[in-house]
Structures are given as structure tokens and as C-alpha cells.
XYZ file of C-alpha atoms in Angstrom:
727
model
C -13.690 4.492 -95.226
C -11.001 6.746 -93.729
C -11.990 10.371 -94.181
C -9.732 13.388 -94.373
C -10.872 14.239 -90.841
C -9.856 10.792 -89.616
C -6.414 11.039 -91.245
C -5.803 14.449 -89.716
C -6.867 13.234 -86.251
C -4.708 10.096 -86.546
C -1.687 12.157 -87.602
C -1.989 14.543 -84.734
C -2.456 11.794 -82.160
C 0.660 9.939 -83.306
C 2.755 13.089 -83.132
C 1.563 14.393 -79.777
C 1.085 11.280 -77.608
C 4.423 9.500 -77.765
C 5.782 10.898 -74.502
C 2.723 10.987 -72.278
C -0.802 9.633 -71.808
C -3.626 11.510 -73.581
C -6.505 10.767 -71.145
C -9.704 12.776 -71.190
C -9.340 16.117 -69.412
C -13.067 16.828 -69.337
C -15.941 14.821 -67.870
C -16.496 11.158 -68.673
C -19.639 9.136 -69.121
C -20.497 5.625 -68.003
C -18.346 2.935 -69.651
C -19.525 1.725 -73.058
C -17.103 -1.163 -72.555
C -15.516 -2.125 -69.246
C -13.261 -5.183 -69.091
C -11.731 -6.180 -65.741
C -11.490 -9.930 -66.502
C -13.699 -10.853 -63.507
C -12.508 -12.541 -60.326
C -12.027 -15.950 -58.773
C -9.848 -18.093 -56.550
C -8.280 -20.123 -59.379
C -7.177 -19.411 -62.954
C -9.723 -17.639 -65.195
C -11.038 -18.951 -68.534
C -9.368 -18.386 -71.906
C -10.335 -15.244 -73.870
C -10.476 -16.947 -77.263
C -8.613 -16.381 -80.531
C -11.010 -13.634 -81.617
C -9.763 -11.479 -78.738
C -6.043 -12.367 -78.557
C -3.410 -13.873 -80.827
C -1.508 -15.297 -77.833
C -1.792 -18.894 -76.591
C -3.718 -19.552 -73.375
C -2.038 -21.453 -70.508
C -4.016 -22.716 -67.524
C -1.114 -23.873 -65.317
C 2.625 -23.639 -64.736
C 5.040 -20.935 -65.881
C 4.258 -18.956 -69.033
C 6.459 -19.472 -72.089
C 7.046 -17.019 -74.945
C 3.765 -16.024 -76.640
C 1.571 -17.397 -73.811
C -0.920 -15.649 -71.533
C -3.200 -16.508 -68.643
C -6.039 -14.927 -66.640
C -4.950 -14.941 -62.989
C -5.347 -13.125 -59.679
C -1.582 -13.200 -58.966
C 1.662 -13.424 -60.950
C 3.163 -15.699 -58.291
C 4.645 -18.862 -59.825
C 4.238 -17.680 -63.428
C 7.907 -16.808 -64.072
C 9.985 -17.554 -60.981
C 11.782 -14.513 -59.564
C 12.064 -12.880 -62.995
C 8.634 -11.249 -62.471
C 7.202 -9.077 -59.721
C 4.526 -10.736 -57.602
C 1.427 -8.542 -57.939
C -2.368 -8.663 -57.701
C -4.751 -6.827 -60.038
C -4.891 -3.037 -60.436
C -7.543 -2.571 -57.695
C -5.664 -4.632 -55.101
C -8.481 -7.218 -54.947
C -6.761 -10.497 -53.995
C -9.292 -12.436 -56.127
C -9.450 -9.930 -58.993
C -8.291 -11.283 -62.366
C -5.850 -9.610 -64.759
C -4.354 -10.667 -68.090
C -0.707 -11.746 -67.729
C 1.302 -11.886 -70.998
C 4.730 -13.345 -71.800
C 5.244 -11.151 -74.844
C 6.512 -12.348 -78.231
C 6.520 -11.056 -81.813
C 3.653 -12.893 -83.488
C 2.340 -12.958 -87.020
C -0.462 -10.591 -85.950
C 1.844 -7.792 -84.734
C 1.888 -8.983 -81.133
C -1.829 -8.220 -80.602
C -2.718 -9.335 -77.095
C -6.218 -7.822 -76.850
C -8.928 -6.982 -79.429
C -12.650 -6.276 -78.968
C -15.551 -4.736 -80.911
C -17.459 -1.881 -79.272
C -20.991 -1.166 -80.561
C -23.778 1.317 -79.880
C -21.576 4.386 -80.333
C -22.662 7.832 -81.439
C -21.314 10.019 -84.200
C -19.893 13.430 -83.446
C -18.871 12.154 -79.989
C -15.461 11.941 -78.324
C -14.459 8.733 -76.511
C -11.624 7.790 -74.180
C -9.933 4.397 -74.635
C -7.680 3.441 -71.661
C -6.202 0.527 -69.739
C -3.902 -0.126 -66.761
C -0.496 -1.660 -67.552
C 2.545 -2.844 -65.598
C 6.018 -3.877 -66.735
C 6.114 -7.098 -64.701
C 9.856 -7.680 -65.110
C 11.841 -7.625 -61.840
C 15.081 -5.609 -62.329
C 16.768 -7.542 -59.514
C 16.771 -10.553 -61.871
C 19.088 -8.634 -64.219
C 16.848 -8.407 -67.320
C 16.543 -4.741 -68.221
C 17.317 -4.868 -71.971
C 13.797 -5.003 -73.454
C 10.715 -3.079 -72.318
C 7.078 -3.292 -73.409
C 6.170 -0.748 -76.089
C 2.370 -0.801 -76.216
C 0.095 0.691 -78.883
C -3.622 1.436 -78.376
C -5.501 1.426 -81.675
C -9.102 2.189 -82.719
C -10.288 0.951 -86.137
C -13.548 0.852 -88.021
C -15.107 -2.497 -88.912
C -13.264 -2.467 -92.274
C -9.886 -2.280 -90.536
C -9.232 1.416 -91.220
C -7.323 2.981 -88.304
C -9.288 5.850 -86.767
C -6.872 6.721 -83.942
C -3.793 5.426 -82.171
C -1.640 6.000 -79.089
C 1.807 4.606 -78.247
C 3.111 4.337 -74.669
C 6.798 4.261 -75.598
C 9.032 2.070 -73.461
C 7.330 1.105 -70.177
C 10.262 0.997 -67.817
C 10.879 -1.555 -65.103
C 10.313 -0.429 -61.496
C 11.732 -1.697 -58.236
C 8.407 -2.948 -56.869
C 6.106 -3.064 -59.934
C 3.899 -0.047 -60.665
C 0.469 0.087 -62.325
C 0.050 3.031 -64.736
C -3.069 4.059 -66.650
C -2.454 4.717 -70.376
C -4.863 5.747 -73.129
C -6.108 8.474 -75.438
C -9.318 10.077 -76.679
C -10.670 10.646 -80.197
C -13.820 11.856 -81.963
C -16.051 9.813 -84.288
C -17.808 11.204 -87.332
C -20.610 8.755 -88.035
C -19.297 5.331 -86.965
C -21.392 3.500 -84.380
C -19.096 0.468 -84.064
C -15.301 0.307 -83.701
C -12.646 -2.291 -82.932
C -10.231 -1.544 -80.065
C -6.819 -3.214 -80.200
C -3.875 -3.349 -77.769
C -0.543 -4.686 -79.048
C 3.101 -4.856 -77.964
C 5.482 -3.663 -80.698
C 8.718 -4.200 -78.759
C 11.037 -7.005 -79.903
C 10.695 -10.390 -78.245
C 13.103 -11.254 -75.431
C 13.644 -14.325 -73.301
C 13.112 -13.217 -70.635
C 11.972 -9.598 -71.009
C 9.278 -7.371 -72.498
C 6.516 -8.984 -70.386
C 3.390 -7.185 -69.204
C 0.123 -7.375 -67.236
C -3.146 -5.734 -68.339
C -6.244 -4.752 -66.325
C -9.350 -2.534 -66.353
C -9.822 -1.698 -70.053
C -12.468 1.035 -70.395
C -14.137 2.825 -73.307
C -16.053 5.912 -72.173
C -17.575 8.979 -73.792
C -15.572 12.146 -73.110
C -16.767 15.728 -73.245
C -16.525 19.175 -71.718
C -15.768 19.649 -68.047
C -18.892 19.756 -65.861
C -18.615 21.735 -62.609
C -21.062 21.033 -59.751
C -22.378 23.314 -57.023
C -25.404 23.824 -54.781
C -26.707 27.349 -54.546
C -25.717 28.951 -51.206
C -23.950 25.772 -50.037
C -20.208 25.182 -49.610
C -20.206 21.600 -50.940
C -22.299 19.073 -52.843
C -23.386 16.882 -49.892
C -26.695 17.379 -48.077
C -28.311 15.875 -44.989
C -32.041 16.596 -44.680
C -34.900 15.238 -42.623
C -37.711 13.093 -43.908
C -40.713 15.269 -44.911
C -38.660 18.403 -44.299
C -39.672 21.247 -46.617
C -36.553 22.131 -48.627
C -35.634 23.642 -51.996
C -31.967 23.239 -52.926
C -30.800 24.283 -56.384
C -28.276 21.859 -57.909
C -26.305 23.893 -60.427
C -23.926 22.936 -63.242
C -21.525 24.797 -65.485
C -19.895 23.303 -68.572
C -16.785 24.271 -70.463
C -16.751 24.831 -74.233
C -16.901 21.832 -76.559
C -20.518 21.075 -77.468
C -22.314 23.144 -80.097
C -25.748 22.000 -78.852
C -25.432 20.754 -75.254
C -28.462 18.821 -73.967
C -29.045 17.892 -70.299
C -30.713 15.037 -68.398
C -30.769 14.868 -64.607
C -30.567 11.414 -63.018
C -30.749 9.848 -59.572
C -29.539 6.599 -58.032
C -30.821 4.856 -54.912
C -28.264 2.008 -55.055
C -25.042 4.025 -54.598
C -24.467 4.476 -58.336
C -24.904 0.876 -59.509
C -27.789 2.082 -61.693
C -29.084 5.494 -62.739
C -32.645 6.651 -63.513
C -33.599 9.631 -65.697
C -35.773 12.203 -63.915
C -38.642 13.036 -66.233
C -38.721 16.639 -67.407
C -35.457 17.648 -65.730
C -33.412 18.705 -68.784
C -31.968 22.098 -67.852
C -28.666 23.133 -66.276
C -30.254 23.404 -62.813
C -32.285 20.942 -60.728
C -34.443 21.805 -57.723
C -34.238 19.154 -55.000
C -37.472 19.183 -52.952
C -38.558 15.549 -52.454
C -37.839 14.366 -48.890
C -40.751 11.939 -48.583
C -38.699 8.736 -48.440
C -35.749 8.199 -46.113
C -32.538 6.861 -47.654
C -29.236 7.718 -49.334
C -29.462 9.181 -52.832
C -27.038 10.252 -55.550
C -27.876 12.871 -58.186
C -25.998 13.914 -61.308
C -26.572 15.557 -64.657
C -25.746 13.682 -67.879
C -24.811 15.646 -70.988
C -24.534 15.037 -74.721
C -24.344 17.021 -77.946
C -27.718 17.430 -79.618
C -29.900 14.352 -80.096
C -27.103 12.147 -78.767
C -28.668 12.819 -75.359
C -31.148 10.060 -76.237
C -28.403 7.409 -76.136
C -26.708 6.491 -72.856
C -23.524 5.515 -74.720
C -23.127 9.096 -75.914
C -23.551 10.863 -72.604
C -20.957 12.227 -70.228
C -21.845 12.763 -66.562
C -21.069 15.217 -63.785
C -19.666 14.350 -60.389
C -22.287 13.157 -57.923
C -24.389 15.101 -55.472
C -24.957 13.122 -52.265
C -28.212 13.501 -50.321
C -29.043 11.710 -47.074
C -32.737 11.837 -46.180
C -32.782 10.946 -42.479
C -35.666 8.923 -41.145
C -37.973 10.597 -38.655
C -37.085 9.538 -35.111
C -39.587 7.835 -32.820
C -41.294 9.784 -30.066
C -39.451 10.255 -26.761
C -40.173 7.967 -23.809
C -40.152 9.126 -20.181
C -42.190 9.530 -16.981
C -45.057 11.948 -17.597
C -44.598 13.477 -14.132
C -41.135 14.121 -12.715
C -40.027 15.558 -9.375
C -37.011 17.784 -8.791
C -35.520 19.567 -5.814
C -34.792 23.251 -5.347
C -31.183 22.370 -4.490
C -30.713 21.018 -8.018
C -31.569 24.357 -9.628
C -33.221 22.132 -12.276
C -33.404 23.074 -15.952
C -34.873 21.358 -19.016
C -31.594 19.402 -19.242
C -32.525 17.587 -15.993
C -35.747 16.093 -17.378
C -35.161 12.371 -17.920
C -36.172 11.136 -21.380
C -34.957 8.326 -23.634
C -32.869 10.423 -26.020
C -31.790 13.932 -27.021
C -34.719 16.316 -26.958
C -35.789 19.671 -28.286
C -38.338 21.351 -25.986
C -41.489 23.341 -26.825
C -44.067 25.308 -24.859
C -46.983 23.568 -26.627
C -47.954 20.067 -27.767
C -48.181 21.253 -31.387
C -46.525 24.215 -33.042
C -45.456 26.588 -30.223
C -42.022 28.011 -29.488
C -38.715 26.261 -28.875
C -37.480 26.650 -25.281
C -33.709 26.699 -24.604
C -32.568 23.632 -22.629
C -30.990 25.961 -20.046
C -34.486 27.202 -19.063
C -35.167 26.744 -15.318
C -38.060 24.433 -14.473
C -41.172 25.912 -12.838
C -43.261 23.910 -10.371
C -46.479 22.657 -12.004
C -45.486 23.532 -15.584
C -45.765 21.044 -18.453
C -43.023 20.877 -21.076
C -43.228 19.204 -24.488
C -40.267 17.360 -25.987
C -39.552 15.968 -29.446
C -36.711 13.540 -30.065
C -33.927 15.238 -31.993
C -31.277 13.361 -33.995
C -27.702 14.529 -34.485
C -28.572 15.993 -37.880
C -31.454 18.053 -36.499
C -34.416 15.830 -37.411
C -37.144 15.622 -34.798
C -40.009 13.261 -34.081
C -43.526 14.085 -35.223
C -45.020 13.405 -31.799
C -44.052 15.267 -28.632
C -43.993 13.929 -25.097
C -45.708 15.977 -22.363
C -43.946 16.077 -18.972
C -45.279 17.890 -15.904
C -42.661 18.836 -13.284
C -42.929 19.229 -9.511
C -40.345 21.183 -7.514
C -39.884 20.283 -3.818
C -37.684 21.609 -1.005
C -35.295 19.421 1.066
C -36.826 17.695 4.100
C -33.743 15.879 5.453
C -31.831 17.394 8.377
C -28.018 17.305 8.063
C -25.152 17.859 10.469
C -21.675 19.212 9.744
C -19.271 17.316 11.980
C -15.695 17.657 13.228
C -13.747 14.433 13.777
C -10.535 14.222 15.780
C -8.306 11.300 14.844
C -4.846 10.175 15.882
C -1.921 10.797 13.541
C -0.405 7.315 13.573
C 3.013 8.292 12.193
C 2.893 11.979 13.239
C 3.371 12.956 9.583
C 0.125 14.952 9.132
C -1.160 12.279 6.734
C -3.661 9.570 7.688
C -5.706 6.855 5.993
C -9.356 7.397 7.004
C -12.640 5.595 6.333
C -14.886 8.652 5.972
C -17.956 6.473 5.315
C -17.855 5.471 9.008
C -19.386 8.849 9.956
C -22.571 8.690 7.832
C -24.800 8.114 10.873
C -23.435 11.332 12.409
C -24.183 13.316 9.250
C -27.834 12.210 8.971
C -30.307 9.703 10.381
C -31.160 8.588 6.823
C -30.410 4.893 6.207
C -31.476 4.708 2.562
C -29.833 7.902 1.280
C -27.069 7.937 -1.288
C -23.745 9.269 0.020
C -20.961 10.459 -2.290
C -17.729 12.087 -1.145
C -15.901 14.998 -2.813
C -12.752 17.030 -2.316
C -14.468 20.380 -3.105
C -17.832 21.896 -2.264
C -18.510 22.822 -5.894
C -17.762 19.236 -6.882
C -20.254 17.932 -4.318
C -22.969 20.436 -5.265
C -22.690 19.640 -8.984
C -21.643 15.960 -8.766
C -18.378 16.644 -10.647
C -16.814 13.259 -11.358
C -13.253 14.632 -11.344
C -13.696 15.859 -7.746
C -15.285 12.685 -6.361
C -13.205 10.647 -3.891
C -12.890 7.269 -5.590
C -12.253 5.154 -2.479
C -13.890 6.848 0.495
C -13.166 3.867 2.773
C -9.413 4.516 2.346
C -9.260 8.284 1.996
C -5.765 9.749 2.385
C -6.264 12.810 4.602
C -3.612 15.519 4.740
C -3.333 18.905 6.390
C -3.748 20.747 3.064
C -7.255 19.272 2.492
C -8.843 19.039 5.936
C -12.521 18.971 4.819
C -14.456 16.223 3.006
C -17.712 17.301 1.321
C -20.541 14.748 1.341
C -23.317 14.903 -1.263
C -26.408 13.266 0.259
C -29.346 12.418 -2.016
C -32.561 11.542 -0.180
C -35.766 9.855 -1.295
C -37.349 13.183 -2.242
C -34.628 13.527 -4.933
C -33.094 16.431 -3.054
C -29.361 16.623 -2.812
C -27.614 18.459 0.022
C -23.984 18.848 1.033
C -22.592 18.219 4.533
C -19.017 18.686 5.749
C -16.659 16.373 7.621
C -13.839 18.425 9.140
C -10.941 16.190 10.130
C -8.340 17.154 12.723
C -5.211 15.149 13.567
C -3.796 14.726 17.052
C -0.210 13.659 17.530
C 0.306 10.073 18.641
C 2.632 9.400 21.624
C 6.241 8.736 20.732
C 8.162 6.034 22.628
C 11.870 6.793 22.509
C 13.095 3.202 22.544
C 15.245 1.509 19.919
C 14.550 -1.829 18.306
C 17.332 -3.393 20.397
C 18.280 -2.591 23.991
C 21.629 -3.872 25.213
C 22.203 -5.415 28.617
C 25.924 -5.346 29.469
C 27.227 -8.652 30.819
C 28.944 -6.932 33.672
C 25.772 -5.137 34.843
C 23.478 -8.216 35.016
C 20.321 -6.012 34.692
C 18.961 -3.006 32.758
C 16.127 -0.564 33.435
C 13.907 0.206 30.438
C 12.055 3.543 30.479
C 9.021 4.110 28.154
C 9.105 7.871 28.793
C 7.466 10.378 31.148
C 4.041 11.972 30.876
C 1.789 9.329 29.308
C -1.616 8.599 30.856
C -1.364 4.830 30.634
C 1.415 2.230 30.356
C 1.142 -1.446 29.585
C 4.108 -3.822 29.192
C 4.201 -7.299 27.749
C 5.240 -8.390 31.255
C 1.863 -7.188 32.631
C 3.396 -4.225 34.440
C 1.721 -0.789 34.158
C 4.584 1.419 35.379
C 6.763 3.868 33.424
C 9.811 1.564 33.731
C 10.621 -2.122 34.027
C 13.828 -3.997 34.874
C 15.157 -6.904 32.801
C 17.945 -9.226 33.994
C 20.415 -11.326 32.025
C 18.194 -14.326 32.724
C 15.230 -12.759 30.898
C 16.663 -11.355 27.678
C 14.364 -11.575 24.635
C 11.411 -9.851 22.903
C 9.184 -7.303 24.720
C 6.600 -4.650 23.921
C 5.201 -1.591 25.629
C 1.992 0.343 24.854
C 1.349 3.911 26.038
C -1.650 6.231 25.554
C -2.650 9.869 26.002
C -6.265 10.788 26.818
C -8.041 13.599 24.920
C -11.455 13.625 26.514
C -13.697 11.636 24.166
C -10.833 9.716 22.561
C -7.286 8.652 23.228
C -4.196 8.054 21.079
C -1.898 5.140 21.774
C 1.365 3.723 20.489
C 2.940 0.304 20.841
C 6.680 -0.331 20.573
C 8.204 -3.759 19.989
C 11.822 -4.211 21.040
C 14.336 -6.873 22.019
C 16.686 -6.978 24.992
C 20.063 -8.423 23.935
C 23.290 -9.202 25.779
C 26.200 -6.917 25.028
C 29.848 -6.420 26.088
C 33.092 -4.652 25.342
C 34.505 -5.819 22.015
C 37.609 -8.004 21.775
C 39.798 -7.274 18.733
C 41.069 -10.560 17.356
C 43.200 -9.210 14.503
C 43.451 -6.769 11.645
C 43.182 -7.559 7.949
C 45.597 -4.974 6.505
C 46.111 -4.169 2.854
C 49.344 -2.092 2.661
C 52.424 -1.343 0.504
C 50.816 1.562 -1.389
C 51.364 5.285 -0.980
C 47.728 6.249 -0.208
C 45.337 3.411 -1.041
C 45.735 1.137 1.976
C 43.045 -0.319 4.251
C 42.485 -1.776 7.713
C 39.611 -4.158 8.509
C 38.900 -4.938 12.167
C 38.321 -8.611 13.010
C 36.513 -9.208 16.339
C 36.600 -12.394 18.362
C 33.527 -14.607 18.698
C 33.245 -13.469 22.303
C 32.124 -10.000 21.118
C 28.321 -9.988 21.629
C 27.350 -6.346 21.137
C 26.441 -3.976 18.339
C 29.619 -2.033 17.556
C 30.903 1.015 15.747
C 34.472 1.845 14.715
C 36.807 4.869 14.695
C 40.423 5.892 14.107
C 40.232 9.037 16.265
C 37.725 8.112 19.017
C 35.522 10.937 17.732
C 34.170 10.082 14.278
C 32.612 6.604 14.381
C 31.254 4.432 11.557
C 29.233 1.202 11.407
C 31.668 -0.460 8.992
C 34.726 -2.295 10.356
C 36.654 -1.395 7.180
C 38.763 1.778 6.828
C 40.025 2.635 3.316
C 42.203 5.151 1.465
C 44.756 5.184 4.289
C 48.363 6.415 4.224
C 51.209 4.245 5.586
C 51.744 4.620 9.319
C 50.591 3.747 12.810
C 46.862 3.823 13.622
C 44.932 3.473 16.890
C 41.708 1.593 16.167
C 38.729 2.139 18.551
C 35.709 -0.193 18.816
C 32.723 1.128 20.809
C 29.655 -0.853 21.930
C 26.498 0.992 20.847
C 24.718 -0.240 23.968
C 27.164 1.659 26.179
C 29.146 -1.305 27.469
C 32.528 0.314 26.713
C 35.334 0.995 24.236
C 38.359 -1.119 23.336
C 41.388 -0.028 21.278
C 44.505 -1.463 19.606
C 47.346 -0.381 17.295
C 47.543 -1.277 13.605
C 50.440 -0.596 11.238
C 50.480 -0.009 7.506
C 53.926 -0.866 6.131
C 55.653 0.875 3.266
C 59.156 0.929 1.818
C 61.224 4.009 0.899
C 61.582 4.607 -2.843
C 65.215 5.697 -2.412
C 67.994 6.251 0.196
C 71.305 8.226 0.206
C 74.019 6.424 2.229
C 76.456 9.410 2.339
C 76.791 9.647 6.155
C 74.985 12.993 6.373
C 72.552 11.575 8.920
C 69.575 11.738 6.474
C 68.304 8.595 4.696
C 71.635 6.869 5.232
C 70.019 3.426 5.591
C 67.197 1.633 3.740
C 64.588 0.082 6.053
C 60.899 -0.739 5.672
C 58.762 1.656 7.744
C 57.192 -0.009 10.833
C 58.840 -3.316 9.992
C 59.859 -3.527 13.670
C 56.209 -4.335 14.442
C 56.798 -7.634 12.650
C 60.231 -8.822 13.930
C 59.999 -12.121 12.030
C 59.552 -10.334 8.710
C 62.314 -11.311 6.218
C 63.685 -9.037 3.459
C 66.146 -10.139 0.731
C 67.911 -7.490 -1.402
C 69.292 -8.101 -4.943
C 71.097 -6.034 -7.530
C 69.584 -5.433 -10.942
C 71.165 -8.652 -12.246
C 69.631 -10.787 -9.506
C 72.690 -11.137 -7.321
C 71.766 -11.591 -3.659
C 73.283 -8.804 -1.553
C 71.676 -8.652 1.898
C 69.026 -10.283 4.127
C 67.160 -8.213 6.759
C 64.582 -8.900 9.460
C 62.009 -6.573 10.936
C 64.562 -4.764 13.082
C 67.569 -4.466 10.734
C 68.505 -2.134 7.819
C 70.887 -1.911 4.830
C 73.681 0.663 4.602
C 74.326 0.235 0.835
C 77.453 -1.990 1.125
C 78.290 -5.515 0.137
C 81.131 -7.404 1.858
C 82.434 -4.054 3.052
C 82.353 -2.440 -0.369
C 80.211 0.542 -1.270
C 77.535 -0.323 -3.861
C 77.070 2.028 -6.803
C 74.075 4.274 -7.362
C 71.442 2.159 -9.115
C 68.045 0.444 -8.735
C 67.936 -2.527 -6.354
C 65.251 -5.202 -5.932
C 63.823 -6.762 -2.807
C 61.464 -9.547 -1.739
C 59.551 -9.254 1.577
C 58.178 -12.426 3.179
C 55.739 -12.011 6.115
C 54.737 -14.381 8.935
C 51.589 -15.449 7.109
C 53.633 -16.506 4.068
C 52.572 -13.614 1.842
C 55.314 -11.866 -0.103
C 55.915 -8.588 -1.928
C 58.378 -7.777 -4.736
C 59.565 -4.227 -5.262
C 62.519 -2.008 -6.077
C 64.138 1.168 -4.757
C 66.938 3.513 -5.789
C 70.345 4.009 -4.157
C 71.509 7.574 -4.793
C 75.120 8.865 -4.292
């Protein structure tokens, strides 16, 4: 029967929940009903007519009024629907997919009885929904309009919630909807979910997942006395006493408590006998493992039923297992040069040190070791747990017995650049007579004394020495475990320089050349077998040679070898010029030498500034003297080159200035031919390299105007241009 209380509750819910979801704002209990439709790799089984009024389909696309249980919407309605998996994102998780329609039973697509409820208890009824329609398909006229309903077993409605229109979204969005209500005395209800929107084809389609029915109550707040959070890490058998505290908001007239624990990460919960107050004292650390604790809460005697309880958030406790005892040599030897501390004792893991085998005082790990003392270590884990047993280690401190030498090594600077590649390991026998010692090389003394990895020379056989770091520090560890540091001081001596080029020219006219390796060296050796400062090479013996010289420095000497080639050379013969002219300032001359030119040459236009390139660019019109000099000293040759240009205008008025039009330097090419035309193409005059035009035609003065010309050169190339006759 519907009571006055029920009618009032129903009225208020309908009025206040149209625009938004009325989910529980307090604490929830474990689900009384939890429907997620299971999981699988194929289509799920039908729900049955008792649960839904829609028709089950096991394959193909869904038609109006049909549903299926699937792990994906792919292939169920072409591109009209979003492709989605279930609410949790599990690729195998099932969900209920509905092609909505108005049916005789109000469009009910899910109905289920829930039993074992408690009177005077509030419950939350919720589910996850998605409008599966894809707006890109152009169907945005109808939207699901879902109603959640709770009824008693006689069909009387006890509470209801309406979602309103569930709008389409660009990618498909899951939203949790639901409401909460309070029972008087009913212990069984029927939950119903139906779509009241009009049918559409296509349109108004929906997916459903994770239906839950949970008790709802006041808000429970967790804390641990004197702790900042609700997570603890303790050691097995550690003596502790943590107070788990709870506070609850208003809502229950007779709140009752029951503390619980779980040792399977919340899959199941066990009541803790006798723990029924707001606080719980955690003291049991006897068994290692991960544990969850919480307090469950109900109003009055409802505490005796798990379907009536709400629960707090979880307290997490990790009870860390006791570590095993440390392993290590019971007697260990150290050297005074190590300045050894407890940190230097070698054991199998992190240790905490004591001055006694049992009880005693903790000793800081920076404590210096004392010869003959015994130290006791327990293994310590990262969370501070330590082993029950302690290892006893007696230490012996010895002084170094190995004699070392600091040495100075003089080496030759191959390229005279104050940088040299040196194998510093080659001097170990000079540092010590120890053959089984460990040698490590460092760039700083502190690095060598403390074995600092960043200062160690990675490749000591190819150490790059430079004047800024002249000393290499060698850490030598001997069999007595003592480490000492020796120094290798490196000094560079300049290597002789042979002032010979890669090529030495022998002028054809001279027939021989004297080659001088330079004065002042202690030894000379030529590829010819000669040991003098100079040798003579004739034109009959041109080719590749080498010379090696050395300077003695007492216990060592530095030497240099120079490879060179003697080549024939001569004065250049200029064959021709490749000239690019006819511009105001962007002309060029390229020197072409004959095949008889054997030398290595350089080029100049002023016999002062020479260049290796035979090409001169960015030149003005005019006459140029071109010089070609043999780099081997065989001589200089020269010739004239001309860059032609034509005047842009002339003024034939008999004033002695620009009275005739003639191409500049055309007289250097007497066979050059020039034809002049008027602006209409009429031929007026033909010139050669030595003639000019006075601005007349058949004895008549030509008017001021632009005139055109064509120049044809000996090589057949031609140039078209125009100039102005001014009066």
C-alpha cells in the first residue's frame, strides 16, 4: 500500500530531479544489487521477458524494439550509432544495447526485483547511460527520455526519477543517472528503467550498463589520530597502536557501528568481533600482508543486516615482512687511506648498525671504524623494518705497504699544438713494482682519493693531454686493500718543423733544384739514403721523396718526417682569354693556358695582388694587363685583354666631343663587323673594328632618335643593342 509518506516522497522527487541526477551525497554501502551484464568475446545471453519487454537479437543490426547484450556497438546500426565499449572500458565487458520503441509496456527495457532490504533505510538506485546516436549521421530529432522507478511488489510506485532528454554527443559519452529514496517497512522492491520518448527510425536509441542498488546514509569521514592520511606501512611484529577515527554527519537517530577488515583487496569483508564504536585501535602486526579496514554503519538494529549498512572509505595497512639476516664476511680488512666508516663494511643489503648483538644502541653509518672492534648489523628495508638476527663483523685496519713513485714524463708534441694523445697506462711500471694492483686514472686528486666516477678517465690508453691539465692522478689499490694516489706529470716538447711544401718545383730551364730540410737539427735522413741538410734533384729524377729530422733531448728525441714531391715547372703560356663583356660593370676575364704550361700558377691584374683562380669578375670595360706567375719561382708572363662596350649615346654636332659612335676597343678586333639600323629596321651603315659612324646616311644628317645595331665577332657570336643619337 502507498502511504502518505510514500506519496509525499514521490511528489518531491518528481519535482526536484527533472534537471539533474539525484545521486547519494553521503556514504554508500555495498551493492544490494549490481548488474553489469557480465563479459565475453561473443554476444551475451538473452535477459528474458520477465526483465525486459524488448525482443532479443543475437546477430545482425538491431531493428525497432530489439536489444542485445554485447561488448561493442560495432555493426549493430551502421554509422548511425557511435562505436563504444562498456562503461568501464573493458573490451570484453557486456552492456545492454537497445533500439528503442514505444511498446505496450511503456517502453520498459529493464526490470528486476530486489530483496533483503531494510525498513527506515535510504537506498540509491543508479545506472550508466549513453545516447548512442551519432550526430554526424543527421538524426538529432529524438532523444532518449529515461525514467527510473521503484515500486513495491503490488505495483505501487515508491519513488521515481526522470533524466529528461539525453542529448547526443560528438563521440558518445557515458553518464551516471539515478536517485535515492527511503523505505518505511518494505523489504522487497521492483526497480524499473523505461524510455518514455517517442519512437523514431532511426533515433532515441540507448546503451545501459552497471545498474546498482546501494544503501545510502550520512557522510562518514575517516582519519588516523596524529597521522596526515589513512595509509600505513608497519613492520611485522612491530608494536604499534594507531587509532582509526570516524565522524558521521546527521541523518541517523540511532547510529550503530561495525568495524571490518579485508585481506583480499576488498573482494570480501569480515566483521571484527567487539569493534562497534566510532574508533578502532589497530595493534595486530603479527602477519605480513596488505589489509583494508573500514567501519560499516546502520540505523539501529539494521546494523545486523549487510544490506542495510553503509561503509566508510578504506584504511590501507601494509604489514611488511621481516627481512632475512644480513650476509657478509665476519672479518673484514680496511686501510687507513680509506678513512673507513660503517658504510664501507660489505654486507648483502642495507644495514642498520648496533654496538651489541641484542638490544644496544644504534650507531650512525658515518661512524669511523676502529681496528679490532666488532659491529652488529641488521638488514633494514626501505620502510624501516629490520631483521630479527644481527650479523657480527670484526674489522681490521692496516696501513699501506706499497711504495709509489710520482713521475714526470716528457713527450713530443706531434703537431706543436699543446695537445697530445697519450697512453698513460704505459707508465704503470714506473709508478710501482706491483704487477697485480688495480690502476685507475683520474683528472683530479680528490676524484682519485674518493674514486669519483665523474672524474675518472674513461679511456686511459688514449688520454687527450693538454696544457691546462698537465697532471694525471693514478689510484692504485694493492692486495692489502689500501688505496694510494700517485701522479704522472706530463710535459710536451716541441717537435721539429720542416719548412717544405707538399710540392717543390724544378724549373725546366734550371735542370736541377737543391732541397733544404732546414738548419739546426741533430739528425737528417732522406729517402735517397743521404744524411745531409740538403740534397739535389735533377729533371731526370723528379717524383716522390721524404725527409726525416730529429732533435735530441738527452733521454729522448723528437722527430718529424715530411713527404713531398718534386715536379717540373715553367713559365706559363697564355693561350687565350674567355671574355664576357658588353655590360657596364659585370664583365669577366678567364685566362686559358696552353698545354705546355706545367707549373702551379697564380693570377693578377696588377702584378701585386695574386689569386689562385684564373677567373676575374665584376670588371669594368677597358684594357687589362693579365699576369700569370709560377708559384715555384720559374717566372711571370703577361698579356693584354680587352673588355668591349658600346656608348649609350653620341652627339654629332662637330664640337669635338662624342661626334662619332664607335665601340670602345673594337680596334683590337679589326675583323669585327657592326651593322646599324634605324628604329624601323632600315639598314644605314656597316662598320669594322677600326671605323665609326658620324650620324649621316647618304650624306644626309640623321635625326635625333634611337638606333639599333648588331655586332658579329670572329668567333661567330653576335650582340644586339641600341643607342641614342642626340642633336
